[in-house]
Short mmCIF file of C-alpha atoms in Angstrom, two decimals:
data_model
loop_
_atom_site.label_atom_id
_atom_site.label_comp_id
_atom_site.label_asym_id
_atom_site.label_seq_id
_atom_site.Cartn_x
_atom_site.Cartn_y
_atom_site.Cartn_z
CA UNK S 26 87.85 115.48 131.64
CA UNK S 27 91.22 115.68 130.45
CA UNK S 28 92.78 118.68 128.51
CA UNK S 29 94.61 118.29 125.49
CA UNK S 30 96.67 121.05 125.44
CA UNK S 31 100.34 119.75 124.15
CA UNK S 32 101.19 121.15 120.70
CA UNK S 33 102.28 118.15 118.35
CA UNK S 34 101.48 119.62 115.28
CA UNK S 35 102.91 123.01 113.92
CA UNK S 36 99.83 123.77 111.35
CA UNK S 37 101.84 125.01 108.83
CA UNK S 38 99.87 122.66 105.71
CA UNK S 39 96.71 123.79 104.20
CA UNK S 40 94.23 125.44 106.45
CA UNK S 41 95.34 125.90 109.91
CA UNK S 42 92.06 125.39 111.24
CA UNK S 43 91.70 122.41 109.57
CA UNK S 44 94.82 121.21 111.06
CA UNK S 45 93.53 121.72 114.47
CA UNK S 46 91.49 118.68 113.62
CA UNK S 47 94.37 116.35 112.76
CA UNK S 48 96.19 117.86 115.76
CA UNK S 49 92.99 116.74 117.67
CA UNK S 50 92.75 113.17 116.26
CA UNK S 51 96.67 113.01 116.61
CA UNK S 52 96.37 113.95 120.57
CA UNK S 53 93.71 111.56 121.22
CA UNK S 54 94.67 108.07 119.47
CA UNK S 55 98.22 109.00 121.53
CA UNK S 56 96.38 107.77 124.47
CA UNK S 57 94.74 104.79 122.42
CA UNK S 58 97.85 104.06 120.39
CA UNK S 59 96.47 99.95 120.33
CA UNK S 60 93.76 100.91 117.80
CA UNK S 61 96.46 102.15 115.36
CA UNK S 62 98.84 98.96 115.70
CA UNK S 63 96.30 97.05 115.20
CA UNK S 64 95.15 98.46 112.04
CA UNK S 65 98.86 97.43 110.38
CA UNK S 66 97.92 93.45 110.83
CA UNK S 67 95.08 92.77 108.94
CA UNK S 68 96.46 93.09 105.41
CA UNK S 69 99.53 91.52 106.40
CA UNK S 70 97.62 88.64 106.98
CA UNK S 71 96.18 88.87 103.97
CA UNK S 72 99.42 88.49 101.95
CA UNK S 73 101.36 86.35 103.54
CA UNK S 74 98.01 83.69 103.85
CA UNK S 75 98.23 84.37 99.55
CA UNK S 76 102.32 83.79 99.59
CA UNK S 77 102.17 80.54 101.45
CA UNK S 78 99.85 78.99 100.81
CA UNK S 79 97.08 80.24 97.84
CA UNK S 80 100.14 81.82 95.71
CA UNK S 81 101.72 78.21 95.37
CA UNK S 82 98.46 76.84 94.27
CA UNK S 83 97.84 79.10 91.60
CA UNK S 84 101.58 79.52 90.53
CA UNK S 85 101.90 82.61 87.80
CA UNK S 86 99.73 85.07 86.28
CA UNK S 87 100.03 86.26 82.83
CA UNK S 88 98.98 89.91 82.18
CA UNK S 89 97.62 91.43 79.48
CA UNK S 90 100.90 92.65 78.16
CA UNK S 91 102.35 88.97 78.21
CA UNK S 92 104.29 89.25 80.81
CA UNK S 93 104.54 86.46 83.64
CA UNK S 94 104.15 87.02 87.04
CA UNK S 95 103.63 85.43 90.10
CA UNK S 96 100.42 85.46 92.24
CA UNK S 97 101.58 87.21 94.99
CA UNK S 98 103.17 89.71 93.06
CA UNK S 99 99.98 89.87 91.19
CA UNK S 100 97.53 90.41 94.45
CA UNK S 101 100.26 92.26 96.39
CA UNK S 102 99.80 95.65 95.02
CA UNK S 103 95.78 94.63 95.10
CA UNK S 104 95.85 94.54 99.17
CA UNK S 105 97.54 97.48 99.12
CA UNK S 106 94.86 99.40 97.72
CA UNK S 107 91.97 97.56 99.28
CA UNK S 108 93.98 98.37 102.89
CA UNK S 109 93.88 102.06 101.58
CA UNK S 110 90.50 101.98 100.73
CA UNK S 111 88.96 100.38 103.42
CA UNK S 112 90.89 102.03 106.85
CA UNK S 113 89.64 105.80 105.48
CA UNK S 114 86.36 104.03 105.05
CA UNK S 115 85.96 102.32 108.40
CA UNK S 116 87.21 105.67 109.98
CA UNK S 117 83.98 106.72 109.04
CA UNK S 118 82.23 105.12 111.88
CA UNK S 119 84.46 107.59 113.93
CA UNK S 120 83.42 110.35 112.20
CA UNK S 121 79.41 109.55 112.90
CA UNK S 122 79.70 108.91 116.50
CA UNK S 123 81.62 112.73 116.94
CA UNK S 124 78.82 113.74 114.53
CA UNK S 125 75.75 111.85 116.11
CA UNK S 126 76.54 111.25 119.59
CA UNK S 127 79.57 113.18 121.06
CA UNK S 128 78.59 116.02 119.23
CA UNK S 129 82.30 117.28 119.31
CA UNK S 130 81.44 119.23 116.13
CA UNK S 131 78.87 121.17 117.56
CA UNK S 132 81.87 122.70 120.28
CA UNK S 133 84.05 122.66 117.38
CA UNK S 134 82.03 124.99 114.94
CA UNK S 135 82.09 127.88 118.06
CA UNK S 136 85.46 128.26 117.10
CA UNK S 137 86.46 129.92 114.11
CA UNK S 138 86.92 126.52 112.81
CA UNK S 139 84.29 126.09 109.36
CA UNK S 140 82.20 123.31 108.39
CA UNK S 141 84.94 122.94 105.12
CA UNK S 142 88.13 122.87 108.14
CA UNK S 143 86.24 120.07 109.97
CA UNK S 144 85.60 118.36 106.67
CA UNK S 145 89.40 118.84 105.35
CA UNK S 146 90.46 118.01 108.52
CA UNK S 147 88.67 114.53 109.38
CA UNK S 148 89.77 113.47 105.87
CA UNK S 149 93.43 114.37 105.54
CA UNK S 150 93.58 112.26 109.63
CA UNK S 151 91.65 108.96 107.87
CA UNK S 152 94.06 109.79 104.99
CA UNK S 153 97.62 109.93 107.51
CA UNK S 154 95.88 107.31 109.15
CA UNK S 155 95.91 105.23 106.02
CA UNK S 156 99.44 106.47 104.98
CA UNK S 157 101.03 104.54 108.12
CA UNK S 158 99.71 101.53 107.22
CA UNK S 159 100.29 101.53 103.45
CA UNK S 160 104.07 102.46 104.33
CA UNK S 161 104.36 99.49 106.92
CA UNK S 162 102.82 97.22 104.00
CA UNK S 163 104.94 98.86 101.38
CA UNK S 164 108.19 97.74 103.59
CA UNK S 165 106.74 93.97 103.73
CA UNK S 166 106.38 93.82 99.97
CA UNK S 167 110.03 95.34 99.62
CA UNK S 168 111.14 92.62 102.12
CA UNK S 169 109.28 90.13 100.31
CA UNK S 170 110.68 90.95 97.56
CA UNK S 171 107.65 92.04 95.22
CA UNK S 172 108.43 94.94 94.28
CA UNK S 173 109.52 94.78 90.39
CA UNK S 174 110.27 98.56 89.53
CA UNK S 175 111.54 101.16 90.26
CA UNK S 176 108.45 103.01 89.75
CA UNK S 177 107.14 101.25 93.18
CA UNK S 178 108.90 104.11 94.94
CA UNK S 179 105.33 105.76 93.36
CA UNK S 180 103.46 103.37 95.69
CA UNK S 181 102.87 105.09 98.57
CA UNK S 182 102.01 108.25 97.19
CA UNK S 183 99.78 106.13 95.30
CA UNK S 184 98.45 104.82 98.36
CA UNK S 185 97.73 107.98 99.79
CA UNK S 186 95.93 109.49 96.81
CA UNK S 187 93.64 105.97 97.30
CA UNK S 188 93.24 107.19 101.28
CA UNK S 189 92.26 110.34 100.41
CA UNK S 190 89.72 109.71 97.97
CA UNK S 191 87.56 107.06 99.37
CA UNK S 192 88.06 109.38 102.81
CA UNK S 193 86.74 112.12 101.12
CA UNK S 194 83.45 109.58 99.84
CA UNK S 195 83.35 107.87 102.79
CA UNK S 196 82.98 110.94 105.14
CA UNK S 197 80.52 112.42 102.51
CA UNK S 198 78.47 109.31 102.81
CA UNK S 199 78.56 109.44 106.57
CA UNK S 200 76.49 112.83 106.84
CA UNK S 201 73.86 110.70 105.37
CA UNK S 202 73.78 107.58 108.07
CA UNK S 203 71.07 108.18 110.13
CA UNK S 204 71.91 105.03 112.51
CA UNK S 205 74.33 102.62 112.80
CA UNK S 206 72.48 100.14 110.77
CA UNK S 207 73.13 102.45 107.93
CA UNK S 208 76.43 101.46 108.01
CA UNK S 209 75.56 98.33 106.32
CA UNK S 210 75.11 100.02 103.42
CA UNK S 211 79.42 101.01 103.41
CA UNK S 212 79.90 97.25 103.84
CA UNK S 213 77.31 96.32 100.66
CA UNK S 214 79.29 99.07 98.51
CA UNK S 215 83.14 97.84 99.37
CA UNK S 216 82.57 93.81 99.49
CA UNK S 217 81.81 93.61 95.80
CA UNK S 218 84.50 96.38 94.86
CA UNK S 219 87.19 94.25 96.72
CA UNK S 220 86.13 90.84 94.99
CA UNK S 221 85.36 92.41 91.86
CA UNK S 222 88.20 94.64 90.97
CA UNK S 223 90.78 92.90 89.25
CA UNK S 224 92.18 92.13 92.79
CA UNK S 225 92.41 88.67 92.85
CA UNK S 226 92.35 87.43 89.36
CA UNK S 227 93.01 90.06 85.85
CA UNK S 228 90.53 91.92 84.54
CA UNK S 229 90.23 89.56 81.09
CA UNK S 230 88.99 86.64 82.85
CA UNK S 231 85.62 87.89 84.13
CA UNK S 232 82.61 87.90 81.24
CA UNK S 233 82.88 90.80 78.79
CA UNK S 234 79.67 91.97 80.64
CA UNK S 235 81.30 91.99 84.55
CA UNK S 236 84.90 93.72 82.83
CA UNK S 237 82.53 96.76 82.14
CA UNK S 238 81.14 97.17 85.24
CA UNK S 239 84.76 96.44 86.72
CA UNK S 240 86.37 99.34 84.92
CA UNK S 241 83.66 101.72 86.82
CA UNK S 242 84.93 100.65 90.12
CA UNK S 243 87.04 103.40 92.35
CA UNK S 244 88.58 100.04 93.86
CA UNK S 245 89.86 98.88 90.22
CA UNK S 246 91.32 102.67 89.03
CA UNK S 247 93.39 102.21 92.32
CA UNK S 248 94.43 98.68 92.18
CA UNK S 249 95.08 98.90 88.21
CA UNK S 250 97.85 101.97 89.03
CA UNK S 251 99.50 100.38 91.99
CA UNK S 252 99.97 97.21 89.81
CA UNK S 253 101.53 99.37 87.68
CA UNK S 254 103.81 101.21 89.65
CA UNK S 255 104.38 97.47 91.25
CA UNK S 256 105.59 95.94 87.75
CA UNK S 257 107.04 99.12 86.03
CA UNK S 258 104.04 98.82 83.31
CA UNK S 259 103.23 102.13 82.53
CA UNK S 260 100.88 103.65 80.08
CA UNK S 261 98.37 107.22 79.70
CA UNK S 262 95.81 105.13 81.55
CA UNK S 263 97.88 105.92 84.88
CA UNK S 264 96.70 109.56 84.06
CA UNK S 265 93.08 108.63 83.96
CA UNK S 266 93.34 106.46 86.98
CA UNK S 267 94.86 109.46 88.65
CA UNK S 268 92.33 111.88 87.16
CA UNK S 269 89.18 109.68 88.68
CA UNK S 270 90.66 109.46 92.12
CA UNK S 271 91.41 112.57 92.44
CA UNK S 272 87.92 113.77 91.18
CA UNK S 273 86.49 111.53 94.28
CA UNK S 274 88.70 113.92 96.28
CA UNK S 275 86.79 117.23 94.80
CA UNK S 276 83.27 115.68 94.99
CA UNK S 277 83.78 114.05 98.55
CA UNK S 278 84.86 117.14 100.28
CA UNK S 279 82.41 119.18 98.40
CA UNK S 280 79.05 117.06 99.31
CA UNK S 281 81.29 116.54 103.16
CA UNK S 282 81.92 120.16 103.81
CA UNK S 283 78.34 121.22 102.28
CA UNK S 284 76.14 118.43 104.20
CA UNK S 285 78.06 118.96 107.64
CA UNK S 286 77.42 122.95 106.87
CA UNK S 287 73.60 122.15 106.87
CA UNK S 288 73.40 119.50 110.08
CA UNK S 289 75.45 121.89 112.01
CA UNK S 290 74.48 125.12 111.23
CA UNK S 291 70.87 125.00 110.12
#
């Protein structure tokens, strides 16, 4: 077995045993750097498939606030949150098979290392995970040329407050999988929240019944502020958008740190 011993990190953010566990993730994708490149294509795919061909379809958008856009500005910022929502997700199925199968925790919780630092620290890697592929995307949409404001310098923090959150939830929900088929249930919870958040089409055009349930999405609270940071359209709701995201980073790391506390320990 081969020793990861090389310091890349120098733990001086947050907990320092917490860090060990980014430090850990860091040393092994190094020798499976593929997985990460590959995780930049997919929703670059995305948009360009919506600038050449579905964005000349549809032409422009008109917003709420009357102002004209086009369609790949519109879903631009969109796929940017979706892509930060769903690689913390998917990291998840990382998470359960070093919680299920490798048991790495179980070695890791003979340290001094707590149930919290191995929660903390699985999160904030699906969250710098997440951050390298919302700044790659960030650059396309510069390049592109779809970036309206200068607020979008707000996007990738944005982007990373999206990360963390639905890391947070996602490794919460993971303590509860009991097999892989559970994972099915991740994939039932994210396909309607990426077709039914105001991501492809505004939030007036669905029934007055579907806007409510819409406004209740995580998905929608991130795509609503990166459109705005996109466009320069600011208002208080940025603050609530901010307020719920960050309130899936309290209660995700709360259930996390608590549930892995009782598999582990009890």
């Amino acid at each position: 077995m081969t020793t990861l011993s090389a310091r890349v990190l120098p733990l001086r953010f947050g907990s320092r045993r917490a860090a060990r566990l980014v430090e850990r993730n860091i040393l092994v994708y190094r020798q499976v750097w593929g997985v990460l490149v590959s995780g930049f294509f997919e929703p670059l795919f995305y948009l360009f498939s919506v600038s050449v061909g579905l964005g000349e379809l549809v032409g422009d958008v008109v917003l709420a606030s009357g102002e004209v856009v086009s369609y790949t500005v519109f879903v631009a910022p969109a796929l940017l949150g979706a892509s930060a929502m769903n690689g913390p997700v998917f990291e998840s199925f990382g998470i359960f098979f070093k919680l299920k199968y490798a048991k790495i925790y179980d070695g890791v919780l003979a340290t001094p290392v707590s149930p919290h630092d191995v929660a903390l620290g699985e999160i904030t890697w699906s969250q710098i995970r997440g951050a390298l592929y919302a700044g790659a995307f960030v650059l396309v949409m510069l390049a592109m040329g779809l970036i309206e404001s200068w607020w979008g310098l707000l996007l990738l923090p944005g982007a990373m407050l999206v990360g963390f959150a639905f890391g947070a939830v996602g490794m919460a929900a993971t303590t509860f999988m009991r097999s892989w088929q559970d994972f099915d249930m991740i994939t039932l919870a994210t396909m309607p929240m990426f077709l039914f958040s105001a991501t492809f089409y505004p939030l007036e055009v669905y029934p007055g019944w579907l806007q409510g349930i819409a406004r209740f999405s995580p998905l929608y609270h991130a795509v609503d502020m990166l459109r705005a940071f996109t466009l320069g359209i600011l208002d208080w709701s940025i603050l609530g958008h901010v307020a719920f995201l960050m309130g899936m980073v309290l209660v995700g790391l709360t259930i996390a740190s608590r549930r892995v506390e009782k598999l582990l320990l009890s």
